């Protein structure tokens, strides 16, 4: 009798190919091989945010993570060149923590609605209006805004950072939804700015209640940039990395990750036993970063991220304070 053929366990990249036929897989292998060669030649690494498409995330990332994880790994790397497969504020944070390294962003237009909602002038105005109140700033901001603030935070450490200050109230900038989530978790009074994420603000509690009613056993996990009525429906609230850890540990039969939808594709490629229900809100800024642009970035040394040295020195202080908190 012929032996039963061994069923090889496909790797995440192969599974991602099957799960996302809409991506440019036709040219992916060529781009991935070129990027790997360029990384070796230039002593470069690719840091990829969890919202990258799976060809980038599983194809060329040396480090995968949330904003906090990427900031930490940028600060630690011995590479000469860092390619940020993420948005501009993430590349700026890497440049601020590694001023002597070359930091490249494959598309200069990869912005963020939160980062563009507030300026350094706005922060100075708030300080004048609320003298003595410490300023906590989400990393989704420009270097100039960080330079005006006391301490940074990300979605994974925001409550810890706010409580680390020992103040009765803090200015929390610029995401009003993350701010109201933090307010629900602490006794510290939160004074919010009126920014929001154009991706997460589109989710609604109503759509999640429909999932609950129609999909038996569905687990709902959400990013804290979502509005409060969305978070009220969630079984877990956390950063992108926190959500991935939660799914990896809990292995729900079915889950909806209420966040940018490429993340579900990335995790689905690793966890074939979990069914991902996917309301597909994409971040147009993250989606500007493609394999082809990462290849061009390494080939042509573009676009180099430049931060004014005085601004960078001032912005480093709140970033380092945050990294010291956790
Ligand atoms: P995380 O820090 O959770 O990765 O969030 C970054 C972000 O831009 C979410 O929209
Ligand atoms: Fe900014 Fe929202 Fe895009 Fe994250 S998902 S980078 S917060 S616009």
Coordinates of C-alpha atoms and ligand atoms in Angstrom, one line a residue:
X1 CA 0.0 0.0 0.0
X2 CA 1.4 3.5 -0.9
X3 CA 2.3 5.6 2.2
X4 CA -0.1 8.3 3.1
X5 CA 1.4 11.6 1.8
X6 CA 2.6 13.8 4.7
X7 CA 0.5 17.0 4.9
X8 CA 3.1 19.8 5.2
X9 CA 2.1 22.6 7.6
X10 CA 2.1 25.7 5.4
X11 CA 4.1 28.7 6.8
X12 CA 2.4 32.0 7.5
X13 CA 3.5 33.5 4.2
X14 CA 2.0 30.6 2.2
X15 CA -1.2 30.7 4.2
X16 CA -1.4 34.5 3.7
X17 CA -1.1 34.0 0.0
X18 CA -4.3 31.9 0.1
X19 CA -6.1 34.2 2.5
X20 CA -5.5 37.5 0.6
X21 CA -5.6 36.8 -3.1
X22 CA -6.3 40.6 -3.6
X23 CA -2.7 41.5 -2.8
X24 CA 0.1 41.8 -5.5
X25 CA 1.5 38.3 -4.9
X26 CA 2.6 38.0 -8.5
X27 CA 5.6 40.2 -7.9
X28 CA 6.0 39.5 -4.1
X29 CA 8.7 36.8 -4.3
X30 CA 10.9 39.0 -6.5
X31 CA 10.5 41.9 -4.1
X32 CA 11.0 39.8 -1.0
X33 CA 14.3 38.3 -2.4
X34 CA 15.5 41.8 -3.4
X35 CA 14.7 43.3 0.0
X36 CA 16.4 40.4 1.8
X37 CA 19.6 41.0 -0.3
X38 CA 19.5 44.8 0.3
X39 CA 19.0 44.3 4.0
X40 CA 22.2 42.2 4.1
X41 CA 24.2 44.6 2.0
X42 CA 23.1 47.7 4.0
X43 CA 22.9 46.2 7.5
X44 CA 19.3 47.2 7.5
X45 CA 16.2 46.0 9.3
X46 CA 12.5 46.4 8.5
X47 CA 10.3 47.2 11.5
X48 CA 6.7 46.4 10.6
X49 CA 3.6 47.6 12.4
X50 CA 0.8 45.0 12.9
X51 CA -1.3 46.8 10.3
X52 CA 1.0 46.0 7.4
X53 CA -0.4 43.8 4.7
X54 CA 0.7 40.1 5.1
X55 CA 3.1 40.2 2.2
X56 CA 5.1 42.9 4.1
X57 CA 4.4 41.5 7.6
X58 CA 5.2 37.9 7.0
X59 CA 7.5 38.5 4.0
X60 CA 10.2 40.9 5.1
X61 CA 9.7 42.1 8.7
X62 CA 12.6 41.6 11.1
X63 CA 10.5 43.0 13.9
X64 CA 6.7 43.0 14.1
X65 CA 4.8 44.9 16.7
X66 CA 2.7 47.7 18.1
X67 CA 3.9 51.3 18.4
X68 CA 5.5 50.6 21.8
X69 CA 7.3 47.4 20.6
X70 CA 8.6 49.1 17.5
X71 CA 9.9 52.1 19.5
X72 CA 11.7 49.8 21.9
X73 CA 13.2 47.7 19.2
X74 CA 14.3 50.7 17.2
X75 CA 16.1 52.0 20.3
X76 CA 17.9 48.7 20.8
X77 CA 19.0 47.8 17.2
X78 CA 22.6 47.6 16.0
X79 CA 21.5 47.9 12.3
X80 CA 22.8 51.0 10.4
X81 CA 19.5 51.5 8.5
X82 CA 15.9 51.2 9.8
X83 CA 13.1 50.9 7.3
X84 CA 9.8 51.8 9.0
X85 CA 7.0 49.8 7.5
X86 CA 4.4 51.9 9.4
X87 CA 3.4 55.5 9.5
X88 CA 5.5 58.7 9.7
X89 CA 5.2 59.3 13.5
X90 CA 6.6 55.8 14.0
X91 CA 9.6 56.6 11.8
X92 CA 10.1 59.9 13.6
X93 CA 10.1 58.1 16.9
X94 CA 12.8 55.7 15.6
X95 CA 14.9 58.7 14.3
X96 CA 14.6 60.5 17.7
X97 CA 15.7 57.4 19.6
X98 CA 18.5 56.6 17.1
X99 CA 19.7 59.9 15.8
X100 CA 22.9 58.4 14.3
X101 CA 21.1 55.8 12.2
X102 CA 19.5 56.2 8.8
X103 CA 15.7 55.9 9.2
X104 CA 13.7 55.4 5.9
X105 CA 10.0 55.7 5.4
X106 CA 8.9 54.1 2.1
X107 CA 6.2 56.7 1.5
X108 CA 6.4 60.2 3.0
X109 CA 2.6 60.7 2.8
X110 CA 2.0 57.8 5.3
X111 CA 0.5 60.1 8.0
X112 CA -2.1 59.7 10.7
X113 CA -5.4 61.6 11.4
X114 CA -4.4 61.8 15.1
X115 CA -1.0 63.2 14.4
X116 CA -2.4 65.8 12.1
X117 CA -5.1 66.9 14.7
X118 CA -2.7 68.8 16.9
X119 CA 0.3 71.2 16.6
X120 CA 3.0 72.3 19.0
X121 CA 1.3 75.7 19.1
X122 CA -1.9 74.0 20.4
X123 CA 0.0 72.3 23.2
X124 CA 1.6 75.6 24.2
X125 CA -2.0 77.1 24.3
X126 CA -3.2 74.3 26.5
X127 CA -0.3 74.7 28.9
X128 CA -1.2 78.4 29.2
X129 CA -4.8 77.5 29.9
X130 CA -4.0 74.7 32.4
X131 CA -0.9 75.9 34.2
X132 CA 0.9 73.1 36.1
X133 CA -1.2 70.3 34.6
X134 CA 1.1 67.6 33.2
X135 CA 0.8 66.8 29.5
X136 CA 0.6 63.1 28.4
X137 CA 0.9 62.7 24.7
X138 CA 0.1 59.6 22.6
X139 CA 3.0 58.6 20.4
X140 CA 0.6 59.2 17.4
X141 CA 1.9 62.8 17.2
X142 CA 4.6 64.8 15.4
X143 CA 8.1 65.3 16.9
X144 CA 7.2 69.0 17.5
X145 CA 4.2 68.0 19.6
X146 CA 6.2 65.5 21.6
X147 CA 8.8 68.1 22.2
X148 CA 6.2 70.2 24.1
X149 CA 5.0 67.4 26.4
X150 CA 6.0 65.8 29.7
X151 CA 5.6 62.1 28.9
X152 CA 4.5 60.0 25.9
X153 CA 2.3 56.9 26.0
X154 CA 1.0 54.3 23.6
X155 CA -2.3 52.4 23.7
X156 CA -0.5 49.6 25.6
X157 CA 0.8 51.7 28.5
X158 CA -1.5 54.8 28.6
X159 CA -3.1 54.0 32.0
X160 CA 0.2 53.1 33.6
X161 CA 1.8 56.3 32.2
X162 CA -1.0 58.6 33.5
X163 CA -0.9 57.0 36.9
X164 CA 2.9 57.2 37.0
X165 CA 2.7 61.0 37.3
X166 CA 1.0 61.1 40.7
X167 CA -1.2 64.0 39.5
X168 CA -4.9 64.6 40.2
X169 CA -5.5 65.6 36.6
X170 CA -3.6 65.4 33.3
X171 CA -4.0 66.8 29.8
X172 CA -4.3 63.8 27.5
X173 CA -3.5 64.4 23.8
X174 CA -4.7 64.0 21.1
X175 CA -7.1 61.0 21.0
X176 CA -10.4 61.7 22.8
X177 CA -11.4 58.1 22.7
X178 CA -8.2 56.7 24.1
X179 CA -8.5 59.5 26.7
X180 CA -12.0 58.5 27.7
X181 CA -10.9 54.9 27.8
X182 CA -8.1 55.8 30.2
X183 CA -10.5 57.9 32.2
X184 CA -12.7 54.8 32.7
X185 CA -9.7 52.9 34.1
X186 CA -8.3 55.4 36.6
X187 CA -9.3 58.0 39.2
X188 CA -7.0 60.6 37.6
X189 CA -9.1 63.3 35.9
X190 CA -8.4 63.3 32.1
X191 CA -8.7 66.5 30.1
X192 CA -9.0 65.4 26.5
X193 CA -8.1 67.0 23.1
X194 CA -10.6 66.5 20.3
X195 CA -8.6 64.2 18.0
X196 CA -9.7 60.8 16.7
X197 CA -8.5 58.0 14.5
X198 CA -10.3 58.0 11.2
X199 CA -10.3 54.2 11.1
X200 CA -11.4 53.3 14.6
X201 CA -14.1 56.0 14.9
X202 CA -16.1 54.3 12.1
X203 CA -16.9 51.2 14.2
X204 CA -20.2 51.2 16.0
X205 CA -21.7 49.4 19.0
X206 CA -24.7 48.6 16.7
X207 CA -22.6 46.5 14.3
X208 CA -21.0 44.6 17.2
X209 CA -24.4 43.9 18.7
X210 CA -25.4 42.4 15.3
X211 CA -22.3 40.1 15.4
X212 CA -23.2 39.0 18.9
X213 CA -26.7 38.2 18.0
X214 CA -26.0 36.4 14.7
X215 CA -22.6 34.6 15.3
X216 CA -22.8 32.1 18.2
X217 CA -19.8 32.1 20.5
X218 CA -18.1 35.2 18.9
X219 CA -15.5 37.0 21.0
X220 CA -15.1 40.7 20.5
X221 CA -11.8 42.4 21.1
X222 CA -11.2 46.1 20.4
X223 CA -8.5 48.8 20.2
X224 CA -9.0 51.7 22.7
X225 CA -9.0 54.2 19.8
X226 CA -12.6 53.0 19.2
X227 CA -15.6 55.0 20.6
X228 CA -17.0 54.2 24.1
X229 CA -20.1 52.4 22.8
X230 CA -17.8 50.0 20.8
X231 CA -15.5 49.4 23.8
X232 CA -18.6 48.7 26.0
X233 CA -19.3 45.6 23.7
X234 CA -15.7 44.3 23.9
X235 CA -14.6 41.2 25.8
X236 CA -11.1 42.6 25.8
X237 CA -9.6 46.1 25.1
X238 CA -5.9 46.5 24.3
X239 CA -3.2 47.7 21.9
X240 CA -2.7 45.8 18.6
X241 CA 0.0 43.6 20.3
X242 CA -2.3 43.1 23.3
X243 CA -5.0 41.9 21.0
X244 CA -2.7 39.5 19.2
X245 CA -1.5 38.1 22.5
X246 CA -5.1 37.7 23.7
X247 CA -6.1 35.7 20.6
X248 CA -3.0 33.6 20.7
X249 CA -3.6 32.7 24.4
X250 CA -7.4 32.3 24.4
X251 CA -7.7 30.6 20.9
X252 CA -11.4 31.5 20.6
X253 CA -13.3 29.6 18.0
X254 CA -14.4 32.9 16.4
X255 CA -13.3 36.4 17.0
X256 CA -13.7 39.9 15.6
X257 CA -10.7 42.2 16.1
X258 CA -12.2 45.7 16.1
X259 CA -9.2 47.4 14.5
X260 CA -7.5 47.9 11.1
X261 CA -8.4 44.8 9.2
X262 CA -5.0 43.8 7.8
X263 CA -4.1 42.7 11.4
X264 CA -6.7 39.9 11.2
X265 CA -5.1 38.7 8.0
X266 CA -1.7 38.6 9.7
X267 CA -2.9 36.7 12.7
X268 CA -5.2 34.4 10.7
X269 CA -2.1 33.3 8.7
X270 CA -0.5 32.2 12.0
X271 CA -3.6 30.7 13.8
X272 CA -5.4 28.5 11.3
X273 CA -7.7 27.1 14.1
X274 CA -9.3 30.5 14.8
X275 CA -12.0 32.0 12.5
X276 CA -11.7 35.8 12.0
X277 CA -14.8 37.7 11.4
X278 CA -13.6 40.9 9.6
X279 CA -15.3 44.2 9.4
X280 CA -12.8 45.7 7.0
X281 CA -11.8 49.2 7.9
X282 CA -8.4 49.9 6.3
X283 CA -6.0 52.7 7.3
X284 CA -5.2 54.6 4.1
X285 CA -1.9 55.8 5.5
X286 CA -0.6 52.3 6.5
X287 CA -1.7 51.0 3.1
X288 CA 0.7 53.4 1.4
X289 CA 3.5 51.1 2.5
X290 CA 4.0 48.3 0.0
X291 CA 6.7 45.7 -0.7
X292 CA 7.6 47.6 -3.9
X293 CA 8.1 50.8 -2.0
X294 CA 10.2 49.1 0.7
X295 CA 12.4 47.8 -2.1
X296 CA 12.7 51.2 -3.7
X297 CA 13.4 52.8 -0.3
X298 CA 16.4 50.5 0.3
X299 CA 17.6 50.8 -3.3
X300 CA 17.5 54.6 -3.4
X301 CA 17.9 55.5 0.3
X302 CA 14.5 57.3 0.3
X303 CA 12.8 58.8 2.1
X304 CA 15.2 59.7 4.8
X305 CA 13.5 60.9 8.0
X306 CA 15.0 64.1 9.3
X307 CA 14.1 65.6 12.6
X308 CA 15.5 69.0 13.7
X309 CA 18.2 68.2 16.3
X310 CA 16.8 70.7 18.9
X311 CA 13.3 69.3 18.5
X312 CA 14.6 65.7 18.6
X313 CA 16.5 66.3 21.8
X314 CA 13.4 67.7 23.5
X315 CA 11.1 65.0 22.1
X316 CA 13.5 62.3 23.3
X317 CA 12.8 63.2 27.0
X318 CA 9.1 62.3 27.0
X319 CA 9.8 59.1 24.9
X320 CA 12.5 58.0 27.3
X321 CA 10.2 58.7 30.3
X322 CA 7.6 56.5 28.7
X323 CA 10.0 53.7 28.0
X324 CA 11.2 53.8 31.6
X325 CA 7.5 53.4 32.9
X326 CA 6.9 50.4 30.7
Ligands
LIG1 P1 -0.8 50.3 18.6 O1 0.2 51.0 19.4 O2 -1.8 49.6 19.4 O3 -0.1 49.4 17.6 O4 -1.6 51.4 17.8 C1 -1.1 52.2 16.8 C2 -2.1 52.7 15.9 O5 -1.8 53.6 15.1 C3 -3.4 52.2 16.0 O6 -4.3 52.8 15.1
LIG2 FE1 -3.4 56.8 12.7 FE2 -5.7 55.5 12.8 FE3 -4.1 54.9 10.9 FE4 -3.5 54.2 13.4 S1 -5.2 53.5 12.2 S2 -2.1 55.2 11.9 S3 -4.3 56.0 14.5 S4 -5.1 56.9 11.2

